[in-house]
Amino acid sequence: MDDIAARAGVSRTLVSFVLRGKAGAGEQTRQRVLQIADELGYRPDAAAQLLARGRSRTLGVLIDVEQPFHAQLVTRIYPIAKTVGYEVLLSASAPGRDEIAAIESLIGHRCEGLILLGPGSDQSYLEELEQRAVVVVVGKPAPPSAFDSVRSADDSGIRQSVQHLVELGHRAIHHIGGGAESSAAVRRDAYIDAMHAHGLDECVRVIDGAHDEASGAAAGRRMLDEGTLPTAVLAGNDRCALGLMDSLDRAGVLVPEDVSIVGYDDSDIARLSRIDLTTVRQNVDGLAENAVAFAVARLEDDELRATEIVVEPHLVVRGSTGPVRTEVRARQR
C-alpha cells in the first residue's frame, strides 16, 4: 500500500479506504488507485486482516501421510470448509515426525479449530489441547470430554462382515488386529462379539498386526507356516488386506477360492479390478461434514456441549470373498 500511495500521490490511509471499499476518495482518485494496485499486482492479505480482528478462520487438519483413507476425508473437508468461509491447513504425522509435532505446527500457524483424523495421542493431551483451540476428533472413540468427536460405527461394519462370511458358509474366520491404531480395539472386540453371536467361539483368533501392508503380509506368512489356513480373514483395514493378499498369492493360495478376505475403509485401490476387495465403506461425506460442522459451531458458540456422532458404514461385496472351500478342494491342496 505504501508503493501504491507513492505512485498515486495520495496518503496510505486513502489507499486503505479505496482498497477496502470505504468512502473518502473521489471517483477519479479511486480509479487511479485501483489501476496502480492492479499494475503492481497487489492482493489483500486475508489472513492478516482476520488476525487483526482476532480471527484466522482457519481449520487445521491432522493427517497420517501413510493412510489413504485420510486423503479421502481431506478431499471432502476442503470444499465443505470453503462453503462456510473457512480455510484449511494440513499437517501430517509421518515417519520421523510424530503426531504432537504435527499438531503443534497447526497451533503455531494460528488455526482456530483442529480436526484430528485418527489421533493416537493420550486423552489428557487432547483435553489440554482444547484449552488452546477447538478440537474435533475423527475416527476414534472418545469418552465424555471437552471436545467433539465423529466416528464410524466400526462395530456395525465388522458385524456386517462376519455375517456376510457366515452366510457364505465360513466358520474358520480369523482377524488381523490393528495394534495401537485408534479404531483397532473396537474392531477387534466387535469381531469377537460377532463370532460369539454366531456360536463360533472355538474359531475365534486374533493375529496381532497394524494398519499397513507389512502387517498383513506378516500375518499371511504366519498362517502359511502353521500349515492350516482359515477359510476367511477380516483384515484390520484395506492396506492390511492388500499385504495379506500379496503373501498368499506368492504362496499359490487363491483368493477367494481358498481364502476369502475382507478389508475396511473402501480405499481407492480396493476398487481396482485386479484387487476387487470386499470391504467396509466408511461414510466419508458424513464424517467430513459433521467434523467441519462441529468445529465451526463451536467456534461460533463456545457454550455448546461436546457431542459425539456415530456414522453408519456399509459392506461393499466384491470378488475377494466367495463360498467356503469344499473339503475335497482342501484335501487336494
Tab-separated table of C-alpha atoms in Angstrom:
chain	number	residue	atom	x	y	z
A	1	MET	CA	0.000	0.000	0.000
A	2	ASP	CA	2.957	2.336	0.580
A	3	ASP	CA	4.075	1.763	-3.024
A	4	ILE	CA	0.566	2.467	-4.340
A	5	ALA	CA	0.300	5.637	-2.262
A	6	ALA	CA	3.676	6.908	-3.535
A	7	ARG	CA	2.797	6.341	-7.200
A	8	ALA	CA	-0.719	7.763	-6.849
A	9	GLY	CA	0.435	10.805	-4.857
A	10	VAL	CA	-2.030	10.161	-2.032
A	11	SER	CA	-1.813	9.041	1.581
A	12	ARG	CA	-1.575	5.411	2.668
A	13	THR	CA	-4.792	5.903	4.632
A	14	LEU	CA	-6.638	6.928	1.500
A	15	VAL	CA	-5.268	3.890	-0.340
A	16	SER	CA	-6.551	1.709	2.507
A	17	PHE	CA	-10.007	3.283	2.232
A	18	VAL	CA	-10.132	2.675	-1.530
A	19	LEU	CA	-8.982	-0.939	-1.329
A	20	ARG	CA	-11.483	-1.678	1.430
A	21	GLY	CA	-14.327	-0.035	-0.497
A	22	LYS	CA	-14.847	2.747	2.050
A	23	ALA	CA	-15.869	6.338	1.227
A	24	GLY	CA	-13.299	9.148	1.303
A	25	ALA	CA	-11.847	9.356	-2.191
A	26	GLY	CA	-13.202	10.989	-5.328
A	27	GLU	CA	-14.053	8.746	-8.260
A	28	GLN	CA	-11.052	9.799	-10.332
A	29	THR	CA	-8.664	9.184	-7.437
A	30	ARG	CA	-10.325	5.859	-6.650
A	31	GLN	CA	-9.901	4.651	-10.225
A	32	ARG	CA	-6.241	5.765	-10.297
A	33	VAL	CA	-5.504	3.909	-7.032
A	34	LEU	CA	-7.201	0.720	-8.262
A	35	GLN	CA	-5.328	0.861	-11.588
A	36	ILE	CA	-1.960	1.264	-9.878
A	37	ALA	CA	-2.824	-1.537	-7.442
A	38	ASP	CA	-3.574	-3.808	-10.368
A	39	GLU	CA	-0.337	-2.852	-12.153
A	40	LEU	CA	1.669	-3.625	-9.014
A	41	GLY	CA	-0.094	-6.975	-8.521
A	42	TYR	CA	-1.447	-6.003	-5.119
A	43	ARG	CA	-3.508	-8.672	-3.366
A	44	PRO	CA	-5.037	-8.159	0.099
A	45	ASP	CA	-3.681	-10.453	2.807
A	46	ALA	CA	-6.904	-12.006	4.050
A	47	ALA	CA	-5.136	-13.871	6.838
A	48	ALA	CA	-3.569	-10.706	8.198
A	49	GLN	CA	-6.900	-8.901	8.053
A	50	LEU	CA	-8.588	-11.669	10.005
A	51	LEU	CA	-5.809	-11.822	12.599
A	52	ALA	CA	-6.122	-8.074	13.106
A	53	ARG	CA	-9.722	-8.763	14.133
A	54	GLY	CA	-8.661	-11.663	16.388
A	55	ARG	CA	-9.760	-14.427	13.971
A	56	SER	CA	-7.952	-16.665	11.496
A	57	ARG	CA	-10.984	-18.607	10.180
A	58	THR	CA	-8.602	-21.492	9.538
A	59	LEU	CA	-9.174	-25.154	10.363
A	60	GLY	CA	-6.072	-27.238	10.898
A	61	VAL	CA	-6.350	-30.891	9.857
A	62	LEU	CA	-4.035	-33.589	11.200
A	63	ILE	CA	-3.483	-36.498	8.804
A	64	ASP	CA	-1.353	-39.626	8.764
A	65	VAL	CA	0.529	-39.428	5.477
A	66	GLU	CA	0.571	-43.234	5.221
A	67	GLN	CA	-3.199	-43.727	5.444
A	68	PRO	CA	-5.047	-43.386	2.086
A	69	PHE	CA	-8.388	-43.068	3.870
A	70	HIS	CA	-7.243	-39.758	5.372
A	71	ALA	CA	-6.737	-38.408	1.848
A	72	GLN	CA	-10.355	-39.275	1.052
A	73	LEU	CA	-11.527	-37.347	4.109
A	74	VAL	CA	-9.393	-34.288	3.300
A	75	THR	CA	-10.751	-34.248	-0.254
A	76	ARG	CA	-14.225	-33.685	1.211
A	77	ILE	CA	-13.195	-31.409	4.093
A	78	TYR	CA	-11.745	-28.749	1.758
A	79	PRO	CA	-14.927	-27.873	-0.189
A	80	ILE	CA	-17.161	-28.181	2.873
A	81	ALA	CA	-14.976	-25.730	4.836
A	82	LYS	CA	-14.846	-23.331	1.893
A	83	THR	CA	-18.634	-23.278	1.716
A	84	VAL	CA	-18.832	-21.930	5.265
A	85	GLY	CA	-15.983	-19.447	4.818
A	86	TYR	CA	-13.043	-21.287	6.390
A	87	GLU	CA	-9.588	-22.094	5.049
A	88	VAL	CA	-7.948	-25.485	5.655
A	89	LEU	CA	-4.331	-26.082	6.639
A	90	LEU	CA	-2.877	-29.612	6.661
A	91	SER	CA	-0.169	-31.033	8.880
A	92	ALA	CA	0.956	-34.652	8.627
A	93	SER	CA	2.392	-37.178	11.007
A	94	ALA	CA	4.913	-39.367	9.203
A	95	PRO	CA	7.996	-41.480	9.853
A	96	GLY	CA	10.390	-39.086	11.559
A	97	ARG	CA	7.638	-36.608	12.505
A	98	ASP	CA	5.412	-37.527	15.400
A	99	GLU	CA	1.781	-36.593	15.865
A	100	ILE	CA	2.320	-33.990	18.568
A	101	ALA	CA	4.830	-32.114	16.393
A	102	ALA	CA	2.270	-32.086	13.568
A	103	ILE	CA	-0.476	-30.777	15.872
A	104	GLU	CA	1.717	-28.114	17.471
A	105	SER	CA	2.604	-26.879	13.980
A	106	LEU	CA	-1.097	-26.241	13.329
A	107	ILE	CA	-1.377	-24.317	16.588
A	108	GLY	CA	1.720	-22.323	15.620
A	109	HIS	CA	0.018	-21.311	12.387
A	110	ARG	CA	-2.920	-19.887	14.374
A	111	CYS	CA	-5.513	-22.469	13.395
A	112	GLU	CA	-8.656	-21.740	15.383
A	113	GLY	CA	-10.080	-25.222	15.049
A	114	LEU	CA	-8.351	-28.598	14.815
A	115	ILE	CA	-9.806	-31.628	13.038
A	116	LEU	CA	-7.697	-34.604	14.088
A	117	LEU	CA	-8.028	-37.692	11.880
A	118	GLY	CA	-7.487	-40.882	13.878
A	119	PRO	CA	-5.215	-39.353	16.541
A	120	GLY	CA	-3.198	-41.663	18.742
A	121	SER	CA	-2.430	-39.080	21.419
A	122	ASP	CA	-3.497	-39.561	25.023
A	123	GLN	CA	-6.844	-38.234	26.174
A	124	SER	CA	-5.082	-35.912	28.617
A	125	TYR	CA	-3.124	-34.223	25.809
A	126	LEU	CA	-6.250	-33.776	23.678
A	127	GLU	CA	-8.121	-32.236	26.596
A	128	GLU	CA	-5.209	-29.864	27.251
A	129	LEU	CA	-5.205	-29.005	23.555
A	130	GLU	CA	-8.866	-27.999	23.805
A	131	GLN	CA	-7.747	-25.110	26.026
A	132	ARG	CA	-5.849	-23.639	23.048
A	133	ALA	CA	-8.144	-24.406	20.110
A	134	VAL	CA	-11.435	-26.032	19.232
A	135	VAL	CA	-10.793	-29.773	18.805
A	136	VAL	CA	-12.774	-32.313	16.791
A	137	VAL	CA	-11.598	-35.938	16.795
A	138	VAL	CA	-12.462	-38.123	13.804
A	139	GLY	CA	-12.359	-41.917	13.832
A	140	LYS	CA	-11.536	-42.514	17.479
A	141	PRO	CA	-13.999	-43.489	20.218
A	142	ALA	CA	-13.806	-40.785	22.865
A	143	PRO	CA	-15.018	-40.772	26.469
A	144	PRO	CA	-17.088	-37.785	27.623
A	145	SER	CA	-14.775	-34.802	27.352
A	146	ALA	CA	-14.434	-31.184	26.322
A	147	PHE	CA	-14.157	-31.894	22.586
A	148	ASP	CA	-16.467	-33.209	19.881
A	149	SER	CA	-15.935	-36.486	18.039
A	150	VAL	CA	-17.172	-38.093	14.839
A	151	ARG	CA	-16.589	-41.745	14.020
A	152	SER	CA	-17.854	-44.670	12.048
A	153	ALA	CA	-19.872	-47.400	13.735
A	154	ASP	CA	-16.951	-49.810	13.399
A	155	ASP	CA	-18.773	-52.467	15.393
A	156	SER	CA	-21.571	-52.430	12.826
A	157	GLY	CA	-19.122	-52.690	9.921
A	158	ILE	CA	-17.438	-55.725	11.477
A	159	ARG	CA	-20.775	-57.398	12.253
A	160	GLN	CA	-21.803	-56.947	8.620
A	161	SER	CA	-18.519	-58.535	7.525
A	162	VAL	CA	-18.850	-61.574	9.789
A	163	GLN	CA	-22.488	-62.005	8.790
A	164	HIS	CA	-21.512	-61.964	5.102
A	165	LEU	CA	-18.833	-64.602	5.602
A	166	VAL	CA	-21.053	-66.840	7.721
A	167	GLU	CA	-23.742	-66.705	5.031
A	168	LEU	CA	-21.103	-67.938	2.577
A	169	GLY	CA	-20.510	-70.945	4.823
A	170	HIS	CA	-17.337	-69.788	6.581
A	171	ARG	CA	-16.598	-70.791	10.157
A	172	ALA	CA	-12.800	-70.564	10.454
A	173	ILE	CA	-12.707	-66.754	10.270
A	174	HIS	CA	-9.589	-65.028	11.603
A	175	HIS	CA	-8.994	-61.333	12.308
A	176	ILE	CA	-5.782	-59.353	11.876
A	177	GLY	CA	-5.763	-56.660	14.541
A	178	GLY	CA	-4.707	-53.047	14.124
A	179	GLY	CA	-2.335	-52.789	17.068
A	180	ALA	CA	-2.329	-49.324	18.620
A	181	GLU	CA	-4.385	-47.730	15.821
A	182	SER	CA	-7.311	-45.656	17.090
A	183	SER	CA	-10.081	-47.939	15.786
A	184	ALA	CA	-8.340	-51.273	16.332
A	185	ALA	CA	-9.770	-52.169	19.729
A	186	VAL	CA	-13.371	-51.538	18.654
A	187	ARG	CA	-12.954	-53.668	15.521
A	188	ARG	CA	-11.294	-56.493	17.447
A	189	ASP	CA	-13.972	-56.571	20.129
A	190	ALA	CA	-16.728	-56.407	17.510
A	191	TYR	CA	-15.194	-59.389	15.698
A	192	ILE	CA	-15.120	-61.450	18.894
A	193	ASP	CA	-18.704	-60.491	19.753
A	194	ALA	CA	-19.946	-61.277	16.239
A	195	MET	CA	-18.254	-64.685	16.243
A	196	HIS	CA	-19.832	-65.410	19.636
A	197	ALA	CA	-23.263	-64.380	18.332
A	198	HIS	CA	-22.916	-66.995	15.573
A	199	GLY	CA	-21.799	-69.702	18.004
A	200	LEU	CA	-18.236	-69.701	16.655
A	201	ASP	CA	-16.305	-69.095	19.878
A	202	GLU	CA	-13.960	-72.008	19.189
A	203	CYS	CA	-12.996	-70.443	15.843
A	204	VAL	CA	-12.042	-67.029	17.226
A	205	ARG	CA	-8.467	-65.996	16.514
A	206	VAL	CA	-6.929	-62.514	16.553
A	207	ILE	CA	-3.494	-62.118	14.987
A	208	ASP	CA	-1.527	-59.086	16.155
A	209	GLY	CA	-0.879	-56.569	13.414
A	210	ALA	CA	-1.214	-52.947	12.339
A	211	HIS	CA	-2.989	-50.955	9.656
A	212	ASP	CA	-0.318	-51.428	6.990
A	213	GLU	CA	0.728	-53.824	4.237
A	214	ALA	CA	3.689	-55.228	6.156
A	215	SER	CA	1.455	-56.486	8.968
A	216	GLY	CA	-0.912	-58.147	6.519
A	217	ALA	CA	1.980	-59.860	4.750
A	218	ALA	CA	3.479	-60.993	8.062
A	219	ALA	CA	0.126	-62.425	9.190
A	220	GLY	CA	-0.167	-64.293	5.887
A	221	ARG	CA	3.298	-65.832	6.272
A	222	ARG	CA	2.455	-66.846	9.816
A	223	MET	CA	-0.722	-68.614	8.694
A	224	LEU	CA	1.158	-70.380	5.897
A	225	ASP	CA	3.908	-71.513	8.278
A	226	GLU	CA	1.295	-73.051	10.580
A	227	GLY	CA	0.102	-75.270	7.736
A	228	THR	CA	-3.642	-74.825	8.301
A	229	LEU	CA	-5.240	-71.807	6.696
A	230	PRO	CA	-8.514	-70.281	7.820
A	231	THR	CA	-11.197	-70.088	5.153
A	232	ALA	CA	-11.666	-66.348	5.673
A	233	VAL	CA	-9.810	-63.380	7.172
A	234	LEU	CA	-11.040	-59.977	8.352
A	235	ALA	CA	-8.111	-57.600	7.902
A	236	GLY	CA	-7.749	-54.517	10.119
A	237	ASN	CA	-8.054	-52.228	7.089
A	238	ASP	CA	-7.565	-52.248	3.316
A	239	ARG	CA	-3.785	-51.796	3.488
A	240	CYS	CA	-3.500	-54.806	5.772
A	241	ALA	CA	-5.759	-56.797	3.417
A	242	LEU	CA	-3.523	-55.955	0.443
A	243	GLY	CA	-0.421	-57.198	2.262
A	244	LEU	CA	-2.239	-60.419	3.150
A	245	MET	CA	-3.402	-60.934	-0.440
A	246	ASP	CA	0.154	-60.468	-1.696
A	247	SER	CA	1.682	-63.019	0.696
A	248	LEU	CA	-0.986	-65.626	-0.104
A	249	ASP	CA	-0.631	-65.024	-3.841
A	250	ARG	CA	3.127	-65.585	-3.657
A	251	ALA	CA	2.434	-68.949	-1.970
A	252	GLY	CA	-0.052	-70.006	-4.653
A	253	VAL	CA	-3.098	-69.606	-2.408
A	254	LEU	CA	-6.136	-68.414	-4.344
A	255	VAL	CA	-8.433	-65.592	-3.229
A	256	PRO	CA	-11.338	-66.211	-2.746
A	257	GLU	CA	-11.268	-69.892	-3.785
A	258	ASP	CA	-9.035	-70.887	-0.863
A	259	VAL	CA	-9.274	-67.907	1.476
A	260	SER	CA	-11.832	-65.088	1.426
A	261	ILE	CA	-10.564	-61.681	2.529
A	262	VAL	CA	-12.447	-58.610	3.818
A	263	GLY	CA	-10.853	-55.194	4.304
A	264	TYR	CA	-12.020	-51.971	5.923
A	265	ASP	CA	-12.217	-48.365	4.540
A	266	ASP	CA	-13.009	-48.931	0.828
A	267	SER	CA	-9.925	-47.009	-0.281
A	268	ASP	CA	-9.500	-46.237	-3.970
A	269	ILE	CA	-7.143	-49.159	-4.549
A	270	ALA	CA	-9.734	-51.625	-3.211
A	271	ARG	CA	-11.900	-50.851	-6.243
A	272	LEU	CA	-9.280	-51.750	-8.847
A	273	SER	CA	-10.274	-54.774	-10.905
A	274	ARG	CA	-7.100	-56.713	-10.043
A	275	ILE	CA	-7.751	-56.152	-6.315
A	276	ASP	CA	-11.573	-56.257	-6.228
A	277	LEU	CA	-11.612	-56.213	-2.441
A	278	THR	CA	-14.725	-56.807	-0.384
A	279	THR	CA	-14.508	-54.107	2.264
A	280	VAL	CA	-16.437	-51.881	4.655
A	281	ARG	CA	-17.099	-48.460	3.157
A	282	GLN	CA	-16.974	-45.649	5.670
A	283	ASN	CA	-19.312	-42.731	5.018
A	284	VAL	CA	-16.692	-40.156	4.001
A	285	ASP	CA	-19.215	-37.398	3.348
A	286	GLY	CA	-20.926	-37.925	6.694
A	287	LEU	CA	-17.643	-37.926	8.620
A	288	ALA	CA	-16.275	-34.829	6.869
A	289	GLU	CA	-19.492	-32.822	7.016
A	290	ASN	CA	-20.026	-33.463	10.720
A	291	ALA	CA	-16.375	-32.758	11.579
A	292	VAL	CA	-16.448	-29.336	9.889
A	293	ALA	CA	-19.898	-28.557	11.292
A	294	PHE	CA	-18.728	-29.351	14.837
A	295	ALA	CA	-15.631	-27.162	14.513
A	296	VAL	CA	-17.490	-24.192	13.046
A	297	ALA	CA	-20.385	-24.431	15.508
A	298	ARG	CA	-18.011	-24.489	18.474
A	299	LEU	CA	-16.027	-21.537	17.109
A	300	GLU	CA	-19.224	-19.522	16.773
A	301	ASP	CA	-20.674	-20.592	20.142
A	302	ASP	CA	-18.223	-21.836	22.767
A	303	GLU	CA	-21.069	-22.619	25.177
A	304	LEU	CA	-22.112	-25.711	23.186
A	305	ARG	CA	-21.725	-29.063	24.917
A	306	ALA	CA	-19.364	-31.673	23.498
A	307	THR	CA	-21.123	-34.192	21.264
A	308	GLU	CA	-20.288	-37.480	19.576
A	309	ILE	CA	-21.821	-38.533	16.257
A	310	VAL	CA	-21.561	-42.119	15.028
A	311	VAL	CA	-21.947	-42.582	11.267
A	312	GLU	CA	-23.119	-45.914	9.847
A	313	PRO	CA	-20.805	-47.716	7.361
A	314	HIS	CA	-21.824	-50.481	4.961
A	315	LEU	CA	-20.226	-53.567	3.472
A	316	VAL	CA	-19.325	-53.485	-0.227
A	317	VAL	CA	-19.160	-57.016	-1.622
A	318	ARG	CA	-16.658	-57.617	-4.412
A	319	GLY	CA	-14.602	-60.510	-5.701
A	320	SER	CA	-12.296	-61.233	-2.737
A	321	THR	CA	-14.995	-63.205	-0.885
A	322	GLY	CA	-16.790	-66.331	-2.002
A	323	PRO	CA	-18.336	-69.573	-0.727
A	324	VAL	CA	-16.257	-71.589	1.687
A	325	ARG	CA	-13.909	-74.040	0.003
A	326	THR	CA	-15.066	-77.651	-0.022
A	327	GLU	CA	-13.353	-80.422	1.907
A	328	VAL	CA	-12.447	-82.057	-1.424
A	329	ARG	CA	-10.570	-78.977	-2.549
A	330	ALA	CA	-8.914	-78.682	0.825
A	331	ARG	CA	-7.613	-82.310	0.585
A	332	GLN	CA	-6.364	-81.712	-2.969
A	333	ARG	CA	-4.253	-78.829	-1.730
